[in-house]
Amino acid sequence: MKQRSALDMYANGTAWWETSISDIKKNEIIIRGYPIEELIGNISYTQMLYLLLCGEILSEKKAKLLESVLVAGADHGPRAPSIAAARMAATCGISFNSCVATGINVLGDVHGGAVEKAMHLFYETASLLDTHPEKELSSIVKEKFVLFQREGKKIPGFGHQLHDDDPRVRRLYGLAQRLIEEGEIKGRYLAIAEAYRTQLERAKGKKITMNIDGVAAAIQCELSIPAEAAKGIFALSRGMGIVAHAFEELQNGVLIKGPCPNRDDLVRYSGPAKRHLEK
Amino acid sequence: MKQRSALDMYANGTAWWETSISDIKKNEIIIRGYPIEELIGNISYTQMLYLLLCGEILSEKKAKLLESVLVAGADHGPRAPSIAAARMAATCGISFNSCVATGINVLGDVHGGAVEKAMHLFYETASLLDTHPEKELSSIVKEKFVLFQREGKKIPGFGHQLHDDDPRVRRLYGLAQRLIEEGEIKGRYLAIAEAYRTQLERAKGKKITMNIDGVAAAIQCELSIPAEAAKGIFALSRGMGIVAHAFEELQNGVLIKGPCPNRDDLVRYSGPAKRHLEK
Amino acid sequence: MKQRSALDMYANGTAWWETSISDIKKNEIIIRGYPIEELIGNISYTQMLYLLLCGEILSEKKAKLLESVLVAGADHGPRAPSIAAARMAATCGISFNSCVATGINVLGDVHGGAVEKAMHLFYETASLLDTHPEKELSSIVKEKFVLFQREGKKIPGFGHQLHDDDPRVRRLYGLAQRLIEEGEIKGRYLAIAEAYRTQLERAKGKKITMNIDGVAAAIQCELSIPAEAAKGIFALSRGMGIVAHAFEELQNGVLIKGPCPNRDDLVRYSGPAKRHLEK
Amino acid sequence: MKQRSALDMYANGTAWWETSISDIKKNEIIIRGYPIEELIGNISYTQMLYLLLCGEILSEKKAKLLESVLVAGADHGPRAPSIAAARMAATCGISFNSCVATGINVLGDVHGGAVEKAMHLFYETASLLDTHPEKELSSIVKEKFVLFQREGKKIPGFGHQLHDDDPRVRRLYGLAQRLIEEGEIKGRYLAIAEAYRTQLERAKGKKITMNIDGVAAAIQCELSIPAEAAKGIFALSRGMGIVAHAFEELQNGVLIKGPCPNRDDLVRYSGPAKRHLEK
């Protein structure tokens, strides 16, 4: 990614809005080369998303695996800030899509962002394996782990606030294994993820589970999705839950829902005691 | 939809965050009654969305039809304000999901909002047919048309700035017809939409085509989706294009892309001539 | 407000981006005719906002009154959905400005939107007084009140969930009175607001107080601000609180703050009991 | 900034919504210790913002200087992505505040974000001066410059796409100088900024000017504002222009304004040629 100003690019002959995604003309809509009418009814939501994002049509089996990831992340209830923000928005008198935007706006580096970080780590680990064929996966993983520890960083993709045996992870892992057995995906990134899990378990001396971010990251690496695309994909996965929760709140017709009821133990002022302006 | 304050509802014994969508407990995620691990890999993105939003699992054929609507609306190029806003956001240094939120935030009453308006009209027309069994569809439609004219309003779902034979419309219409023939959907709302098209054609004395909003509205009515849900569904459809375009811009690495190049014919100041503060 | 497509306007010779607000050229920035360097240091934030929005420079005394309205609405603590949404956003890993946008995005028709509605009502009442010089204010107000009741609507600008003697209202009211006495503003809209308060008190048989929206609306009417501008002005008033609260949360370094702690009484699932997919 | 989960903090006895900014009770609103009714009419917008953000009331002269910064950044016309995004939003049928949020959402690391980066650099330079009293400012600045060059980074706060003698910069610089002479501010950060300008000029062998971000950063450092607060402050400065431009577009009543007119030289598809799905 070069860093140039839009004006410089334009001065060099690029159109102001240059895109390789779609070509829109009168009565013709081309997506990555395909006429839209051939895509509608023939490819799934997930294949369309991959085509738009990555340029090619994913095989049906791979698309089903990616679809499983989208379904798995769709909702985690109103305690998730994204869901709560969208529901609160729905009680404040803005349009439905703006409620959805409010929820998606908060799916940042921290809330859902671990997928991207884990993908970077897994891709980097694979690349180290390629450039150091003499090394074993477990030793590369150990080196990375030591590096992360030294920098005070957490290995992304493991552990969860609430779950220690997340039903989504078990299921996604199983679906991915089936595709490995069928030869549809290689399993390289799932093995890398598993190696990190083992390393963490050994280092901490306790059971460590992959979380939904970790398994989603490994699967998306198997499908050659760029790490930088992860937040956009998650926006459309959790987007489903955001849409549904905002809609439920809109239908309830409740006005101005704040984050919590008026109870003293939930909100506390810790600033200076009452004082007055100097005259 | 009652209009009550959140505090009143809470005072009446409702939980602050009451939902019938999902139940999240340790190692258990229930969606509309279903354990999440049974849904993952077994239902499609579109079925999951419908389940979250409407509470039940759509049949596979119906889900494919709705999926076709989602695929059809995914992109309309960077001249669409939603796509452009997301791409501009991507050059300004905010996180990817916030770029997506920027695009979705503008999919309001005007940009994509015609689907909701058309659904309201089609549902209302069906309801008039039910309560006035003695009347013909064409005469109810004509009365509505006259009413809209008197109020200076456009019948939503017909005509397009660019297309007069939109390939998406033809294709979606054909897919829906197939499902009518198979008995999966009744075709009532497609007939209503067609009746409005005929009425418009007669009144204007020229060829009128249904637009993507019109056919999407008729299909969503066939699937009993509430009109008020339309903007949320479109957010996830156009959301795909928004994600892809923002990603393309992020990968380009261009900085601060405004809406258009620096050319005098594109931006013009029409305010007061230069003046000075009174001393 | 005409409703035309942007393409039609452009076809008629309007520039794509036509504005009477500012003219930006090399080393020259003109705002409503004034060179920016003459404004900087000479006019206040509030005067600049009014100049940008309404085209002229507000007198110092009037600007101080509007500034008082901006200061008064700046914060209402983390139970306000706008403040809470911005704080939650700050724990999710997005940029500071995106946290601010998240908060401002929810300041819609319901949350803060009563100012616009009250301004419409006050302007309309004044216009009825003008066109019916034979009628008394109190009787026009009574007719409006009856009309609102018949339509099941609330008179905007009166009553508050929490306060029944809001210190902001008392103070703003006093500041406005002083300007009436000094002849800076006419007091017409404050009198109209007071007439509605009296009517409500009489009709309900209990003490009714003007709320912050009501007094803010009356003052903005005194300053000839269009009702439709109210949400934008409030965005910059409450924007201060949103900025400060998001910043406090960013500085705290807390991760993923949902709306409420994990306590059973705050979140409740009310959907179907556990069930399973049909095979 | 510690990085802890919200649940951990709550488990340790912190209230879920703990704040030192405001305390809201029935008929009482306390801001940083001050009753709101003492602030309204007595302090300016800028003083209120500083009080909310930093906890204390800024002296009138300092507040005027900060206000000048807010006024200076208010607008840069519809070619700025923030302004354009807000105007486009206004043509799409969402509420006014959501248009404002759309504009503010894009004021990220790149668009306006240089202020924060420059403040970090200036504070760091001052801190190096403190810890290395034996070194001259010019040599510390030179070392920093070499470091930035080595990392391929630009010194933030200098140079502009359009202006090379920005009238805002000249004016703000002059106002700041006056306050130095009056002993209100020390001028340390303005001297640091000037030292970077001189270093850049020497290194590039051509005239280099401070840009609006650079002078705004130096002034905000003089006022002890944390660098991390800069994006929030700019949101309320540029927020004025965003509000005014969105309002102008709303009043125009134009529908669905994309970024540019339909002209072939402005939008270009560069993806694959037309192709078809394999059967």
mmCIF file with all atom_site columns, C-alpha atoms in Angstrom, chain A residues 78-82 84-85 88-89 91-94 98-99 101-102 105-112 161-162 231 248 255-267 270, chain C residues 78-82 84-85 88-89 91-94 98-99 101-102 105-112 161-162 231 248 255-267 270:
data_model
loop_
_atom_site.group_PDB
_atom_site.id
_atom_site.type_symbol
_atom_site.label_atom_id
_atom_site.label_alt_id
_atom_site.label_comp_id
_atom_site.label_asym_id
_atom_site.label_entity_id
_atom_site.label_seq_id
_atom_site.pdbx_PDB_ins_code
_atom_site.Cartn_x
_atom_site.Cartn_y
_atom_site.Cartn_z
_atom_site.occupancy
_atom_site.B_iso_or_equiv
_atom_site.pdbx_formal_charge
_atom_site.auth_seq_id
_atom_site.auth_comp_id
_atom_site.auth_asym_id
_atom_site.auth_atom_id
_atom_site.pdbx_PDB_model_num
ATOM 1  C CA . PRO A 1 78  ? -27.356 -7.209  24.100 1.00 0.00 ? 78  PRO A CA 1
ATOM 2  C CA . ARG A 1 79  ? -24.341 -7.218  26.391 1.00 0.00 ? 79  ARG A CA 1
ATOM 3  C CA . ALA A 1 80  ? -22.118 -6.892  23.345 1.00 0.00 ? 80  ALA A CA 1
ATOM 4  C CA . PRO A 1 81  ? -21.456 -3.153  22.854 1.00 0.00 ? 81  PRO A CA 1
ATOM 5  C CA . SER A 1 82  ? -22.301 -3.404  19.128 1.00 0.00 ? 82  SER A CA 1
ATOM 6  C CA . ALA A 1 84  ? -26.475 -2.549  22.701 1.00 0.00 ? 84  ALA A CA 1
ATOM 7  C CA . ALA A 1 85  ? -25.415 0.561   20.772 1.00 0.00 ? 85  ALA A CA 1
ATOM 8  C CA . MET A 1 88  ? -30.075 2.236   22.070 1.00 0.00 ? 88  MET A CA 1
ATOM 9  C CA . ALA A 1 89  ? -29.952 4.024   18.713 1.00 0.00 ? 89  ALA A CA 1
ATOM 10 C CA . THR A 1 91  ? -34.923 4.199   20.746 1.00 0.00 ? 91  THR A CA 1
ATOM 11 C CA . CYS A 1 92  ? -33.585 7.635   19.803 1.00 0.00 ? 92  CYS A CA 1
ATOM 12 C CA . GLY A 1 93  ? -35.452 8.377   16.580 1.00 0.00 ? 93  GLY A CA 1
ATOM 13 C CA . ILE A 1 94  ? -33.003 7.752   13.746 1.00 0.00 ? 94  ILE A CA 1
ATOM 14 C CA . SER A 1 98  ? -28.408 4.479   10.933 1.00 0.00 ? 98  SER A CA 1
ATOM 15 C CA . CYS A 1 99  ? -29.044 2.212   13.934 1.00 0.00 ? 99  CYS A CA 1
ATOM 16 C CA . ALA A 1 101 ? -24.378 1.814   11.238 1.00 0.00 ? 101 ALA A CA 1
ATOM 17 C CA . THR A 1 102 ? -24.114 2.764   14.908 1.00 0.00 ? 102 THR A CA 1
ATOM 18 C CA . ASN A 1 105 ? -19.205 1.528   13.848 1.00 0.00 ? 105 ASN A CA 1
ATOM 19 C CA . VAL A 1 106 ? -18.027 0.026   17.139 1.00 0.00 ? 106 VAL A CA 1
ATOM 20 C CA . LEU A 1 107 ? -16.759 -3.303  15.723 1.00 0.00 ? 107 LEU A CA 1
ATOM 21 C CA . GLY A 1 108 ? -13.211 -1.993  15.893 1.00 0.00 ? 108 GLY A CA 1
ATOM 22 C CA . ASP A 1 109 ? -9.735  -3.217  16.782 1.00 0.00 ? 109 ASP A CA 1
ATOM 23 C CA . VAL A 1 110 ? -10.910 -4.512  20.154 1.00 0.00 ? 110 VAL A CA 1
ATOM 24 C CA . HIS A 1 111 ? -14.513 -5.675  19.565 1.00 0.00 ? 111 HIS A CA 1
ATOM 25 C CA . GLY A 1 112 ? -14.118 -8.379  16.901 1.00 0.00 ? 112 GLY A CA 1
ATOM 26 C CA . GLN A 1 161 ? -14.493 -13.803 28.929 1.00 0.00 ? 161 GLN A CA 1
ATOM 27 C CA . LEU A 1 162 ? -17.484 -16.097 29.216 1.00 0.00 ? 162 LEU A CA 1
ATOM 28 C CA . LYS A 1 231 ? -13.295 -6.382  9.974  1.00 0.00 ? 231 LYS A CA 1
ATOM 29 C CA . GLU A 1 248 ? -36.752 -5.744  17.907 1.00 0.00 ? 248 GLU A CA 1
ATOM 30 C CA . LEU A 1 255 ? -38.144 5.692   23.886 1.00 0.00 ? 255 LEU A CA 1
ATOM 31 C CA . ILE A 1 256 ? -34.623 6.757   24.901 1.00 0.00 ? 256 ILE A CA 1
ATOM 32 C CA . LYS A 1 257 ? -33.176 3.595   26.341 1.00 0.00 ? 257 LYS A CA 1
ATOM 33 C CA . GLY A 1 258 ? -29.945 4.364   28.101 1.00 0.00 ? 258 GLY A CA 1
ATOM 34 C CA . PRO A 1 259 ? -27.424 1.688   28.972 1.00 0.00 ? 259 PRO A CA 1
ATOM 35 C CA . CYS A 1 260 ? -28.849 0.721   32.333 1.00 0.00 ? 260 CYS A CA 1
ATOM 36 C CA . PRO A 1 261 ? -31.707 1.504   34.691 1.00 0.00 ? 261 PRO A CA 1
ATOM 37 C CA . ASN A 1 262 ? -31.542 4.364   37.175 1.00 0.00 ? 262 ASN A CA 1
ATOM 38 C CA . ARG A 1 263 ? -29.850 2.583   40.008 1.00 0.00 ? 263 ARG A CA 1
ATOM 39 C CA . ASP A 1 264 ? -27.179 4.090   42.184 1.00 0.00 ? 264 ASP A CA 1
ATOM 40 C CA . ASP A 1 265 ? -24.815 1.153   42.049 1.00 0.00 ? 265 ASP A CA 1
ATOM 41 C CA . LEU A 1 266 ? -24.514 1.335   38.268 1.00 0.00 ? 266 LEU A CA 1
ATOM 42 C CA . VAL A 1 267 ? -23.511 4.961   37.801 1.00 0.00 ? 267 VAL A CA 1
ATOM 43 C CA . SER A 1 270 ? -16.075 10.435  41.064 1.00 0.00 ? 270 SER A CA 1
ATOM 44 C CA . PRO C 1 78  ? -23.694 8.350   30.954 1.00 0.00 ? 78  PRO C CA 1
ATOM 45 C CA . ARG C 1 79  ? -27.343 7.368   31.258 1.00 0.00 ? 79  ARG C CA 1
ATOM 46 C CA . ALA C 1 80  ? -28.055 9.389   28.141 1.00 0.00 ? 80  ALA C CA 1
ATOM 47 C CA . PRO C 1 81  ? -27.866 6.981   25.173 1.00 0.00 ? 81  PRO C CA 1
ATOM 48 C CA . SER C 1 82  ? -25.635 9.400   23.223 1.00 0.00 ? 82  SER C CA 1
ATOM 49 C CA . ALA C 1 84  ? -23.180 5.848   26.713 1.00 0.00 ? 84  ALA C CA 1
ATOM 50 C CA . ALA C 1 85  ? -22.879 4.884   23.042 1.00 0.00 ? 85  ALA C CA 1
ATOM 51 C CA . MET C 1 88  ? -18.933 2.076   24.714 1.00 0.00 ? 88  MET C CA 1
ATOM 52 C CA . ALA C 1 89  ? -17.424 2.870   21.313 1.00 0.00 ? 89  ALA C CA 1
ATOM 53 C CA . THR C 1 91  ? -13.729 0.673   24.560 1.00 0.00 ? 91  THR C CA 1
ATOM 54 C CA . CYS C 1 92  ? -14.018 -1.117  21.222 1.00 0.00 ? 92  CYS C CA 1
ATOM 55 C CA . GLY C 1 93  ? -10.940 0.085   19.367 1.00 0.00 ? 93  GLY C CA 1
ATOM 56 C CA . ILE C 1 94  ? -12.088 2.737   16.927 1.00 0.00 ? 94  ILE C CA 1
ATOM 57 C CA . SER C 1 98  ? -15.606 7.716   15.284 1.00 0.00 ? 98  SER C CA 1
ATOM 58 C CA . CYS C 1 99  ? -16.598 7.416   18.959 1.00 0.00 ? 99  CYS C CA 1
ATOM 59 C CA . ALA C 1 101 ? -19.781 10.162  15.553 1.00 0.00 ? 101 ALA C CA 1
ATOM 60 C CA . THR C 1 102 ? -21.341 7.152   17.265 1.00 0.00 ? 102 THR C CA 1
ATOM 61 C CA . ASN C 1 105 ? -25.536 9.523   15.361 1.00 0.00 ? 105 ASN C CA 1
ATOM 62 C CA . VAL C 1 106 ? -28.145 8.760   18.016 1.00 0.00 ? 106 VAL C CA 1
ATOM 63 C CA . LEU C 1 107 ? -29.225 12.372  18.691 1.00 0.00 ? 107 LEU C CA 1
ATOM 64 C CA . GLY C 1 108 ? -32.296 11.819  16.540 1.00 0.00 ? 108 GLY C CA 1
ATOM 65 C CA . ASP C 1 109 ? -35.982 12.713  16.498 1.00 0.00 ? 109 ASP C CA 1
ATOM 66 C CA . VAL C 1 110 ? -36.482 11.371  20.015 1.00 0.00 ? 110 VAL C CA 1
ATOM 67 C CA . HIS C 1 111 ? -33.177 12.072  21.812 1.00 0.00 ? 111 HIS C CA 1
ATOM 68 C CA . GLY C 1 112 ? -32.902 15.864  21.624 1.00 0.00 ? 112 GLY C CA 1
ATOM 69 C CA . GLN C 1 161 ? -38.263 12.253  33.117 1.00 0.00 ? 161 GLN C CA 1
ATOM 70 C CA . LEU C 1 162 ? -36.023 13.343  35.956 1.00 0.00 ? 162 LEU C CA 1
ATOM 71 C CA . LYS C 1 231 ? -30.527 18.890  15.463 1.00 0.00 ? 231 LYS C CA 1
ATOM 72 C CA . GLU C 1 248 ? -12.475 9.732   29.751 1.00 0.00 ? 248 GLU C CA 1
ATOM 73 C CA . LEU C 1 255 ? -11.873 -2.947  26.985 1.00 0.00 ? 255 LEU C CA 1
ATOM 74 C CA . ILE C 1 256 ? -15.288 -3.835  25.552 1.00 0.00 ? 256 ILE C CA 1
ATOM 75 C CA . LYS C 1 257 ? -17.665 -2.144  27.925 1.00 0.00 ? 257 LYS C CA 1
ATOM 76 C CA . GLY C 1 258 ? -21.173 -3.348  27.274 1.00 0.00 ? 258 GLY C CA 1
ATOM 77 C CA . PRO C 1 259 ? -24.207 -1.477  28.528 1.00 0.00 ? 259 PRO C CA 1
ATOM 78 C CA . CYS C 1 260 ? -24.442 -3.121  31.941 1.00 0.00 ? 260 CYS C CA 1
ATOM 79 C CA . PRO C 1 261 ? -22.690 -5.631  34.152 1.00 0.00 ? 261 PRO C CA 1
ATOM 80 C CA . ASN C 1 262 ? -23.401 -9.364  33.893 1.00 0.00 ? 262 ASN C CA 1
ATOM 81 C CA . ARG C 1 263 ? -26.358 -9.543  36.207 1.00 0.00 ? 263 ARG C CA 1
ATOM 82 C CA . ASP C 1 264 ? -29.409 -11.651 35.601 1.00 0.00 ? 264 ASP C CA 1
ATOM 83 C CA . ASP C 1 265 ? -31.924 -8.966  36.430 1.00 0.00 ? 265 ASP C CA 1
ATOM 84 C CA . LEU C 1 266 ? -30.648 -6.673  33.709 1.00 0.00 ? 266 LEU C CA 1
ATOM 85 C CA . VAL C 1 267 ? -30.815 -8.973  30.685 1.00 0.00 ? 267 VAL C CA 1
ATOM 86 C CA . SER C 1 270 ? -37.980 -14.047 26.336 1.00 0.00 ? 270 SER C CA 1
#
